[in-house]
PDB file of C-alpha atoms in Angstrom:
ATOM      1  CA  MET A   1       0.000   0.000   0.000  1.00 44.00           C
ATOM      2  CA  PRO A   2       1.959   3.041  -1.205  1.00 50.00           C
ATOM      3  CA  GLY A   3       1.900   5.929   1.241  1.00 77.00           C
ATOM      4  CA  ILE A   4       0.718   3.766   4.140  1.00 92.00           C
ATOM      5  CA  GLY A   5       2.962   3.590   7.202  1.00 97.00           C
ATOM      6  CA  GLN A   6       2.881   2.775  10.881  1.00 98.00           C
ATOM      7  CA  LEU A   7       0.993   5.973  11.723  1.00 97.00           C
ATOM      8  CA  THR A   8      -1.739   5.412   9.119  1.00 97.00           C
ATOM      9  CA  ALA A   9      -2.001   1.652   8.523  1.00 98.00           C
ATOM     10  CA  PRO A  10      -5.471   0.418   9.486  1.00 97.00           C
ATOM     11  CA  ASN A  11      -5.988  -2.006  12.319  1.00 98.00           C
ATOM     12  CA  GLN A  12      -7.167  -5.310  10.901  1.00 98.00           C
ATOM     13  CA  SER A  13      -8.426  -8.529  12.474  1.00 98.00           C
ATOM     14  CA  VAL A  14      -8.270 -12.189  11.524  1.00 98.00           C
ATOM     15  CA  GLU A  15      -9.627 -15.214  13.367  1.00 98.00           C
ATOM     16  CA  GLY A  16      -7.280 -18.103  14.066  1.00 98.00           C
ATOM     17  CA  ALA A  17      -8.217 -21.770  14.297  1.00 98.00           C
ATOM     18  CA  ASN A  18      -7.950 -21.321  18.077  1.00 97.00           C
ATOM     19  CA  GLY A  19     -10.916 -18.919  18.005  1.00 98.00           C
ATOM     20  CA  VAL A  20      -8.758 -15.885  18.789  1.00 98.00           C
ATOM     21  CA  HIS A  21      -9.300 -12.673  16.836  1.00 98.00           C
ATOM     22  CA  TYR A  22      -5.817 -11.261  16.208  1.00 98.00           C
ATOM     23  CA  ALA A  23      -5.320  -7.507  15.782  1.00 98.00           C
ATOM     24  CA  TYR A  24      -2.657  -6.681  13.217  1.00 98.00           C
ATOM     25  CA  ARG A  25      -1.372  -4.140  10.704  1.00 98.00           C
ATOM     26  CA  ARG A  26      -0.085  -5.201   7.313  1.00 98.00           C
ATOM     27  CA  PHE A  27       1.535  -2.738   4.924  1.00 98.00           C
ATOM     28  CA  GLY A  28       4.730  -2.019   3.050  1.00 97.00           C
ATOM     29  CA  THR A  29       6.218  -3.143  -0.249  1.00 93.00           C
ATOM     30  CA  PRO A  30       5.477  -6.722  -1.318  1.00 92.00           C
ATOM     31  CA  ARG A  31       7.998  -7.876  -3.917  1.00 87.00           C
ATOM     32  CA  PRO A  32       7.802 -10.843  -6.290  1.00 90.00           C
ATOM     33  CA  GLY A  33       9.458 -13.837  -4.682  1.00 88.00           C
ATOM     34  CA  ALA A  34       9.968 -12.029  -1.356  1.00 93.00           C
ATOM     35  CA  VAL A  35       8.405 -13.007   1.966  1.00 97.00           C
ATOM     36  CA  PRO A  36       6.747 -10.736   4.540  1.00 98.00           C
ATOM     37  CA  VAL A  37       8.386  -9.813   7.845  1.00 98.00           C
ATOM     38  CA  VAL A  38       6.353 -10.733  10.940  1.00 98.00           C
ATOM     39  CA  PHE A  39       7.117  -8.469  13.928  1.00 99.00           C
ATOM     40  CA  LEU A  40       6.805  -9.869  17.463  1.00 98.00           C
ATOM     41  CA  GLN A  41       6.530  -7.269  20.210  1.00 98.00           C
ATOM     42  CA  HIS A  42       8.155  -6.628  23.585  1.00 98.00           C
ATOM     43  CA  TYR A  43       6.844  -7.020  27.136  1.00 98.00           C
ATOM     44  CA  ARG A  44       3.640  -5.010  27.638  1.00 98.00           C
ATOM     45  CA  GLY A  45       3.836  -3.562  24.130  1.00 98.00           C
ATOM     46  CA  ASN A  46       1.066  -3.338  21.538  1.00 98.00           C
ATOM     47  CA  LEU A  47       0.907  -2.304  17.866  1.00 98.00           C
ATOM     48  CA  ASP A  48       1.485   1.356  18.710  1.00 98.00           C
ATOM     49  CA  ASN A  49       4.764   0.663  20.518  1.00 98.00           C
ATOM     50  CA  TRP A  50       6.542  -0.009  17.223  1.00 98.00           C
ATOM     51  CA  ASP A  51       8.535   3.080  16.279  1.00 98.00           C
ATOM     52  CA  PRO A  52       7.503   4.483  12.874  1.00 98.00           C
ATOM     53  CA  ALA A  53      11.078   5.720  12.406  1.00 98.00           C
ATOM     54  CA  LEU A  54      12.176   2.060  12.403  1.00 98.00           C
ATOM     55  CA  ILE A  55       9.185   0.335  10.820  1.00 98.00           C
ATOM     56  CA  ASP A  56       8.537   2.677   7.891  1.00 98.00           C
ATOM     57  CA  PRO A  57      12.043   2.438   6.346  1.00 98.00           C
ATOM     58  CA  ILE A  58      11.802  -1.358   6.557  1.00 98.00           C
ATOM     59  CA  ALA A  59       8.338  -1.214   4.990  1.00 98.00           C
ATOM     60  CA  GLU A  60       9.789   0.756   2.063  1.00 97.00           C
ATOM     61  CA  GLN A  61      11.644  -2.396   1.034  1.00 97.00           C
ATOM     62  CA  HIS A  62       9.563  -5.217   2.564  1.00 97.00           C
ATOM     63  CA  GLU A  63       6.011  -6.115   3.435  1.00 98.00           C
ATOM     64  CA  VAL A  64       5.664  -5.875   7.215  1.00 98.00           C
ATOM     65  CA  ILE A  65       3.096  -7.493   9.495  1.00 98.00           C
ATOM     66  CA  LEU A  66       2.737  -6.222  13.075  1.00 98.00           C
ATOM     67  CA  VAL A  67       0.633  -8.387  15.374  1.00 98.00           C
ATOM     68  CA  ASP A  68      -0.794  -8.396  18.882  1.00 98.00           C
ATOM     69  CA  ASN A  69      -0.411 -11.935  20.196  1.00 98.00           C
ATOM     70  CA  VAL A  70      -3.210 -13.582  22.162  1.00 98.00           C
ATOM     71  CA  GLY A  71      -4.719 -11.332  24.831  1.00 98.00           C
ATOM     72  CA  VAL A  72      -2.521  -8.345  23.967  1.00 98.00           C
ATOM     73  CA  GLY A  73      -3.936  -5.000  22.822  1.00 98.00           C
ATOM     74  CA  GLY A  74      -6.775  -5.542  20.378  1.00 98.00           C
ATOM     75  CA  SER A  75      -6.430  -9.337  20.233  1.00 98.00           C
ATOM     76  CA  THR A  76      -8.876 -11.509  22.138  1.00 98.00           C
ATOM     77  CA  GLY A  77      -8.177 -14.349  24.555  1.00 98.00           C
ATOM     78  CA  ALA A  78      -6.027 -14.656  27.670  1.00 98.00           C
ATOM     79  CA  VAL A  79      -2.267 -14.107  27.561  1.00 98.00           C
ATOM     80  CA  PRO A  80      -0.422 -17.388  28.178  1.00 98.00           C
ATOM     81  CA  ASN A  81       2.380 -17.461  30.743  1.00 98.00           C
ATOM     82  CA  THR A  82       4.905 -19.484  28.723  1.00 98.00           C
ATOM     83  CA  VAL A  83       6.990 -18.554  25.699  1.00 98.00           C
ATOM     84  CA  GLN A  84       6.225 -21.916  24.157  1.00 98.00           C
ATOM     85  CA  GLN A  85       2.473 -21.249  24.117  1.00 98.00           C
ATOM     86  CA  MET A  86       3.045 -17.723  22.839  1.00 98.00           C
ATOM     87  CA  ALA A  87       4.917 -19.253  19.904  1.00 98.00           C
ATOM     88  CA  LEU A  88       2.053 -21.646  19.152  1.00 98.00           C
ATOM     89  CA  ASP A  89      -0.378 -18.721  19.381  1.00 98.00           C
ATOM     90  CA  ALA A  90       1.734 -16.681  16.945  1.00 98.00           C
ATOM     91  CA  LEU A  91       1.735 -19.647  14.570  1.00 98.00           C
ATOM     92  CA  ALA A  92      -2.073 -19.761  14.705  1.00 98.00           C
ATOM     93  CA  PHE A  93      -1.996 -16.158  13.468  1.00 98.00           C
ATOM     94  CA  VAL A  94       0.499 -16.994  10.716  1.00 98.00           C
ATOM     95  CA  ASP A  95      -1.698 -19.892   9.627  1.00 98.00           C
ATOM     96  CA  ALA A  96      -4.800 -17.673   9.637  1.00 98.00           C
ATOM     97  CA  LEU A  97      -3.079 -15.363   7.154  1.00 98.00           C
ATOM     98  CA  GLY A  98      -2.052 -18.350   5.040  1.00 98.00           C
ATOM     99  CA  LEU A  99       1.672 -17.557   5.250  1.00 98.00           C
ATOM    100  CA  LYS A 100       3.859 -20.431   4.080  1.00 97.00           C
ATOM    101  CA  SER A 101       7.192 -18.629   4.427  1.00 98.00           C
ATOM    102  CA  TYR A 102       8.220 -15.458   6.277  1.00 98.00           C
ATOM    103  CA  ASP A 103      10.991 -13.611   8.052  1.00 98.00           C
ATOM    104  CA  LEU A 104      10.759 -12.945  11.794  1.00 99.00           C
ATOM    105  CA  PHE A 105      11.663  -9.780  13.703  1.00 99.00           C
ATOM    106  CA  GLY A 106      11.518 -10.386  17.460  1.00 98.00           C
ATOM    107  CA  PHE A 107      12.204  -7.652  19.994  1.00 99.00           C
ATOM    108  CA  SER A 108      12.810  -8.619  23.645  1.00 98.00           C
ATOM    109  CA  LEU A 109      10.060 -11.092  24.645  1.00 98.00           C
ATOM    110  CA  GLY A 110       9.203 -11.216  20.949  1.00 98.00           C
ATOM    111  CA  GLY A 111      12.729 -12.480  20.347  1.00 98.00           C
ATOM    112  CA  PHE A 112      12.140 -15.381  22.720  1.00 99.00           C
ATOM    113  CA  VAL A 113       8.997 -16.221  20.761  1.00 99.00           C
ATOM    114  CA  ALA A 114      10.822 -15.909  17.436  1.00 99.00           C
ATOM    115  CA  GLN A 115      13.438 -18.439  18.543  1.00 98.00           C
ATOM    116  CA  GLU A 116      10.746 -20.897  19.586  1.00 98.00           C
ATOM    117  CA  ILE A 117       8.902 -20.478  16.276  1.00 98.00           C
ATOM    118  CA  ALA A 118      12.136 -21.145  14.378  1.00 98.00           C
ATOM    119  CA  LEU A 119      12.616 -24.346  16.387  1.00 98.00           C
ATOM    120  CA  VAL A 120       9.105 -25.741  15.921  1.00 98.00           C
ATOM    121  CA  ARG A 121       8.513 -24.523  12.322  1.00 98.00           C
ATOM    122  CA  PRO A 122      12.028 -24.415  10.853  1.00 98.00           C
ATOM    123  CA  TYR A 123      10.716 -25.095   7.357  1.00 98.00           C
ATOM    124  CA  GLN A 124       8.732 -21.838   7.269  1.00 98.00           C
ATOM    125  CA  VAL A 125      11.199 -19.311   8.666  1.00 98.00           C
ATOM    126  CA  ARG A 126      13.654 -17.778   6.190  1.00 98.00           C
ATOM    127  CA  ARG A 127      15.640 -15.188   8.208  1.00 98.00           C
ATOM    128  CA  ILE A 128      15.449 -13.908  11.784  1.00 99.00           C
ATOM    129  CA  VAL A 129      16.182 -10.571  13.444  1.00 99.00           C
ATOM    130  CA  LEU A 130      16.698 -10.870  17.218  1.00 99.00           C
ATOM    131  CA  ALA A 131      16.773  -7.474  18.919  1.00 99.00           C
ATOM    132  CA  GLY A 132      17.438  -6.901  22.627  1.00 98.00           C
ATOM    133  CA  THR A 133      16.782 -10.525  23.460  1.00 98.00           C
ATOM    134  CA  GLY A 134      18.434 -13.686  24.693  1.00 98.00           C
ATOM    135  CA  PRO A 135      18.384 -17.471  24.657  1.00 98.00           C
ATOM    136  CA  GLN A 136      16.409 -19.709  26.967  1.00 98.00           C
ATOM    137  CA  GLY A 137      18.521 -20.311  30.060  1.00 98.00           C
ATOM    138  CA  GLY A 138      20.456 -17.060  29.533  1.00 98.00           C
ATOM    139  CA  ARG A 139      22.012 -14.588  31.932  1.00 98.00           C
ATOM    140  CA  ASP A 140      20.553 -12.193  34.507  1.00 97.00           C
ATOM    141  CA  PHE A 141      16.987 -11.653  33.350  1.00 98.00           C
ATOM    142  CA  HIS A 142      15.352 -14.378  35.428  1.00 98.00           C
ATOM    143  CA  LEU A 143      14.946 -11.851  38.250  1.00 97.00           C
ATOM    144  CA  TRP A 144      14.777  -8.104  37.639  1.00 98.00           C
ATOM    145  CA  THR A 145      15.658  -5.976  40.649  1.00 97.00           C
ATOM    146  CA  GLY A 146      15.770  -2.363  41.800  1.00 98.00           C
ATOM    147  CA  GLU A 147      14.547   0.391  39.509  1.00 97.00           C
ATOM    148  CA  VAL A 148      14.174  -2.026  36.577  1.00 98.00           C
ATOM    149  CA  LEU A 149      11.730  -4.179  38.548  1.00 98.00           C
ATOM    150  CA  ALA A 150       9.853  -1.124  39.839  1.00 98.00           C
ATOM    151  CA  ALA A 151       9.472   0.379  36.363  1.00 98.00           C
ATOM    152  CA  ALA A 152       8.562  -2.953  34.774  1.00 98.00           C
ATOM    153  CA  ARG A 153       5.882  -3.799  37.353  1.00 98.00           C
ATOM    154  CA  ARG A 154       4.087  -0.446  37.549  1.00 97.00           C
ATOM    155  CA  ASP A 155       0.324  -0.846  37.012  1.00 97.00           C
ATOM    156  CA  GLU A 156       0.493   1.729  34.226  1.00 95.00           C
ATOM    157  CA  THR A 157       3.729   2.275  32.328  1.00 95.00           C
ATOM    158  CA  SER A 158       4.747   5.934  32.190  1.00 96.00           C
ATOM    159  CA  ALA A 159       7.130   7.759  29.873  1.00 97.00           C
ATOM    160  CA  GLU A 160       9.677   7.839  32.698  1.00 97.00           C
ATOM    161  CA  ASP A 161       9.397   4.065  33.083  1.00 98.00           C
ATOM    162  CA  LEU A 162      10.134   3.604  29.376  1.00 98.00           C
ATOM    163  CA  LEU A 163      13.158   5.869  29.677  1.00 98.00           C
ATOM    164  CA  THR A 164      14.410   3.821  32.644  1.00 98.00           C
ATOM    165  CA  LEU A 165      13.851   0.427  31.036  1.00 98.00           C
ATOM    166  CA  PHE A 166      14.779   1.158  27.439  1.00 98.00           C
ATOM    167  CA  PHE A 167      17.540   3.778  27.441  1.00 98.00           C
ATOM    168  CA  ARG A 168      20.870   4.466  29.089  1.00 98.00           C
ATOM    169  CA  PRO A 169      20.972   7.094  31.858  1.00 97.00           C
ATOM    170  CA  THR A 170      23.169   9.324  29.689  1.00 98.00           C
ATOM    171  CA  GLU A 171      22.079  12.688  28.351  1.00 98.00           C
ATOM    172  CA  THR A 172      22.294  11.539  24.731  1.00 98.00           C
ATOM    173  CA  SER A 173      20.414   8.274  25.213  1.00 98.00           C
ATOM    174  CA  GLN A 174      17.682   9.902  27.323  1.00 98.00           C
ATOM    175  CA  ALA A 175      17.190  12.616  24.706  1.00 98.00           C
ATOM    176  CA  LYS A 176      16.786   9.967  22.009  1.00 98.00           C
ATOM    177  CA  GLY A 177      14.348   8.168  24.300  1.00 98.00           C
ATOM    178  CA  ARG A 178      12.157  11.241  24.628  1.00 98.00           C
ATOM    179  CA  GLU A 179      12.102  11.571  20.836  1.00 98.00           C
ATOM    180  CA  PHE A 180      11.000   7.938  20.566  1.00 98.00           C
ATOM    181  CA  ILE A 181       8.180   8.432  23.077  1.00 98.00           C
ATOM    182  CA  GLN A 182       6.935  11.436  21.120  1.00 98.00           C
ATOM    183  CA  ARG A 183       6.925   9.404  17.902  1.00 98.00           C
ATOM    184  CA  ILE A 184       4.911   6.475  19.264  1.00 98.00           C
ATOM    185  CA  PHE A 185       2.201   8.840  20.517  1.00 96.00           C
ATOM    186  CA  THR A 186       1.951  10.746  17.229  1.00 97.00           C
ATOM    187  CA  ARG A 187      -0.837   8.518  15.946  1.00 96.00           C
ATOM    188  CA  GLN A 188      -4.118   9.869  17.272  1.00 92.00           C
ATOM    189  CA  GLN A 189      -6.803   7.950  15.372  1.00 93.00           C
ATOM    190  CA  ASP A 190      -7.454   4.207  15.409  1.00 96.00           C
ATOM    191  CA  ARG A 191      -4.903   3.531  18.132  1.00 98.00           C
ATOM    192  CA  ASP A 192      -4.525   0.020  19.481  1.00 98.00           C
ATOM    193  CA  ALA A 193      -6.109  -0.989  22.777  1.00 97.00           C
ATOM    194  CA  PRO A 194      -3.714  -0.524  25.714  1.00 97.00           C
ATOM    195  CA  THR A 195      -2.273  -3.501  27.567  1.00 97.00           C
ATOM    196  CA  ASP A 196      -3.289  -4.160  31.168  1.00 97.00           C
ATOM    197  CA  VAL A 197      -1.963  -5.782  34.334  1.00 98.00           C
ATOM    198  CA  ALA A 198      -3.098  -9.225  33.162  1.00 98.00           C
ATOM    199  CA  VAL A 199      -0.743  -8.857  30.188  1.00 98.00           C
ATOM    200  CA  ARG A 200       2.006  -7.671  32.523  1.00 98.00           C
ATOM    201  CA  ASP A 201       1.657 -10.568  34.939  1.00 98.00           C
ATOM    202  CA  ALA A 202       1.441 -13.372  32.371  1.00 98.00           C
ATOM    203  CA  GLN A 203       4.300 -12.009  30.267  1.00 98.00           C
ATOM    204  CA  HIS A 204       6.507 -11.401  33.300  1.00 98.00           C
ATOM    205  CA  THR A 205       5.996 -15.026  34.354  1.00 98.00           C
ATOM    206  CA  ALA A 206       6.954 -16.196  30.851  1.00 98.00           C
ATOM    207  CA  ILE A 207      10.090 -14.030  30.841  1.00 98.00           C
ATOM    208  CA  SER A 208      11.186 -15.230  34.275  1.00 98.00           C
ATOM    209  CA  ALA A 209      10.693 -18.878  33.303  1.00 98.00           C
ATOM    210  CA  TRP A 210      12.587 -18.447  30.008  1.00 98.00           C
ATOM    211  CA  GLY A 211      15.402 -16.766  31.944  1.00 98.00           C
ATOM    212  CA  ILE A 212      15.971 -19.484  34.555  1.00 98.00           C
ATOM    213  CA  PRO A 213      19.754 -19.990  34.242  1.00 97.00           C
ATOM    214  CA  ASP A 214      20.448 -23.256  32.455  1.00 98.00           C
ATOM    215  CA  ASP A 215      23.456 -23.660  30.182  1.00 97.00           C
ATOM    216  CA  GLY A 216      22.004 -26.945  28.966  1.00 97.00           C
ATOM    217  CA  ARG A 217      19.312 -24.975  27.130  1.00 97.00           C
ATOM    218  CA  LEU A 218      21.883 -23.155  25.017  1.00 98.00           C
ATOM    219  CA  VAL A 219      22.472 -26.242  22.872  1.00 98.00           C
ATOM    220  CA  ARG A 220      19.017 -25.700  21.367  1.00 98.00           C
ATOM    221  CA  LEU A 221      20.391 -22.731  19.453  1.00 98.00           C
ATOM    222  CA  ALA A 222      22.441 -25.024  17.208  1.00 98.00           C
ATOM    223  CA  ALA A 223      19.159 -26.172  15.659  1.00 98.00           C
ATOM    224  CA  ILE A 224      18.356 -22.643  14.417  1.00 98.00           C
ATOM    225  CA  GLU A 225      20.192 -22.826  11.124  1.00 98.00           C
ATOM    226  CA  GLN A 226      18.591 -19.818   9.440  1.00 98.00           C
ATOM    227  CA  PRO A 227      20.645 -16.632   9.041  1.00 98.00           C
ATOM    228  CA  VAL A 228      20.191 -14.491  12.168  1.00 98.00           C
ATOM    229  CA  LEU A 229      20.913 -10.837  12.871  1.00 99.00           C
ATOM    230  CA  ALA A 230      21.355 -10.454  16.655  1.00 99.00           C
ATOM    231  CA  ALA A 231      21.657  -6.878  17.914  1.00 99.00           C
ATOM    232  CA  ASN A 232      21.537  -4.917  21.142  1.00 98.00           C
ATOM    233  CA  GLY A 233      22.719  -1.831  22.930  1.00 98.00           C
ATOM    234  CA  ASP A 234      26.005  -2.015  24.799  1.00 98.00           C
ATOM    235  CA  ARG A 235      24.246  -1.822  28.208  1.00 98.00           C
ATOM    236  CA  ASP A 236      20.845  -3.500  28.175  1.00 98.00           C
ATOM    237  CA  ALA A 237      19.190  -3.329  31.608  1.00 98.00           C
ATOM    238  CA  MET A 238      16.328  -5.739  30.844  1.00 98.00           C
ATOM    239  CA  VAL A 239      17.962  -8.559  28.880  1.00 98.00           C
ATOM    240  CA  PRO A 240      21.655  -7.889  29.521  1.00 98.00           C
ATOM    241  CA  THR A 241      23.848  -7.568  26.462  1.00 98.00           C
ATOM    242  CA  GLU A 242      25.794 -10.690  27.445  1.00 98.00           C
ATOM    243  CA  ASN A 243      22.787 -12.613  26.153  1.00 98.00           C
ATOM    244  CA  THR A 244      23.257 -11.220  22.654  1.00 98.00           C
ATOM    245  CA  HIS A 245      26.835 -12.449  22.788  1.00 98.00           C
ATOM    246  CA  LEU A 246      25.547 -15.863  23.901  1.00 98.00           C
ATOM    247  CA  LEU A 247      23.369 -15.921  20.801  1.00 98.00           C
ATOM    248  CA  GLY A 248      26.442 -15.006  18.785  1.00 98.00           C
ATOM    249  CA  GLY A 249      28.430 -17.843  20.312  1.00 98.00           C
ATOM    250  CA  HIS A 250      25.815 -20.572  19.858  1.00 98.00           C
ATOM    251  CA  LEU A 251      23.823 -19.796  16.706  1.00 98.00           C
ATOM    252  CA  PRO A 252      25.527 -21.385  13.680  1.00 98.00           C
ATOM    253  CA  ASN A 253      24.784 -18.561  11.197  1.00 98.00           C
ATOM    254  CA  VAL A 254      24.671 -15.231  13.008  1.00 98.00           C
ATOM    255  CA  ARG A 255      25.827 -11.637  12.684  1.00 98.00           C
ATOM    256  CA  VAL A 256      26.094  -9.680  15.972  1.00 98.00           C
ATOM    257  CA  VAL A 257      25.816  -5.883  16.046  1.00 98.00           C
ATOM    258  CA  ILE A 258      26.164  -3.836  19.261  1.00 98.00           C
ATOM    259  CA  TYR A 259      25.240  -0.135  19.370  1.00 98.00           C
ATOM    260  CA  PRO A 260      27.133   2.287  21.648  1.00 98.00           C
ATOM    261  CA  ASP A 261      25.649   4.283  24.526  1.00 98.00           C
ATOM    262  CA  ALA A 262      22.386   2.372  24.129  1.00 98.00           C
ATOM    263  CA  GLY A 263      20.184   0.092  26.180  1.00 98.00           C
ATOM    264  CA  HIS A 264      17.344  -2.334  25.577  1.00 98.00           C
ATOM    265  CA  ALA A 265      15.681  -0.101  22.955  1.00 98.00           C
ATOM    266  CA  PHE A 266      18.788   0.545  20.877  1.00 98.00           C
ATOM    267  CA  LEU A 267      16.565  -0.063  17.821  1.00 98.00           C
ATOM    268  CA  PHE A 268      14.491   2.996  18.760  1.00 98.00           C
ATOM    269  CA  GLN A 269      17.566   5.050  19.673  1.00 98.00           C
ATOM    270  CA  TYR A 270      19.185   4.260  16.312  1.00 98.00           C
ATOM    271  CA  PRO A 271      16.081   3.639  14.167  1.00 98.00           C
ATOM    272  CA  ALA A 272      17.501   4.743  10.807  1.00 98.00           C
ATOM    273  CA  GLU A 273      20.771   2.898  11.319  1.00 98.00           C
ATOM    274  CA  PHE A 274      19.131  -0.311  12.459  1.00 98.00           C
ATOM    275  CA  ALA A 275      16.489  -0.181   9.720  1.00 98.00           C
ATOM    276  CA  ALA A 276      19.313   0.019   7.171  1.00 98.00           C
ATOM    277  CA  GLU A 277      21.049  -2.915   8.856  1.00 98.00           C
ATOM    278  CA  VAL A 278      17.822  -4.951   8.811  1.00 98.00           C
ATOM    279  CA  ASN A 279      17.073  -4.090   5.174  1.00 98.00           C
ATOM    280  CA  THR A 280      20.550  -5.192   4.101  1.00 98.00           C
ATOM    281  CA  PHE A 281      20.256  -8.426   6.103  1.00 98.00           C
ATOM    282  CA  LEU A 282      16.768  -9.307   4.873  1.00 97.00           C
ATOM    283  CA  GLY A 283      17.581  -8.358   1.302  1.00 94.00           C
ATOM    284  CA  ARG A 284      20.247 -11.007   0.926  1.00 85.00           C
TER     285      ARG A 284
END
């Protein structure tokens, strides 16, 4: 759809075989022989939390599909409390759209889900972008503490909470964070439904379970043979950057990119740069 972007794409709905009505946005530039990119969102995020400064440049070269998984935002049902079920739920959405092949872009919790999808449906996934995420059994995100826990568990997430969780406490990173927050609230009409405490609680349980330290789980990564782009900021407070390096050390076909003076939301701090990186990776 020429001229359609993240701020103007209509909210759509499709019913899966599981009876769930999935809210999604689908727009961009379909190309002959190319596959769409399915975007899987972060903890407590909905369709509106995707930064147009990142999504729109990707949509200029690819067809993009943003989705609320079960129970999130405008999608019906109850949010499951395991990554494995979230992956099966995402696959019900993929099946409802009739997608036979696709690329995955998973941010944070969405990156956990993307890994699980690649493991259970390896024949459908072409390439994978893993942003600000980590492997099952990784390092230091089983238990958030201090200001990260307080900001993550607030009943309603504020702009200050996003700045704490997503960006470094440096002047430059915080300034970029404020710009990001302004961008994601630019859309005024047809906004997605907000997430609630039920989403928070179920997703937090899933994250904590995925993050139980277990080096034995890392061997699973060898089965993800698709090309992977794994990226993060140099100081991620939510899924520490060491986890991106673990992905780099255990995935058989991976490129690792680390952005300076950036945290969990490096992709929103460097949207143009990361969009260019993603477009180059997916265009191969």
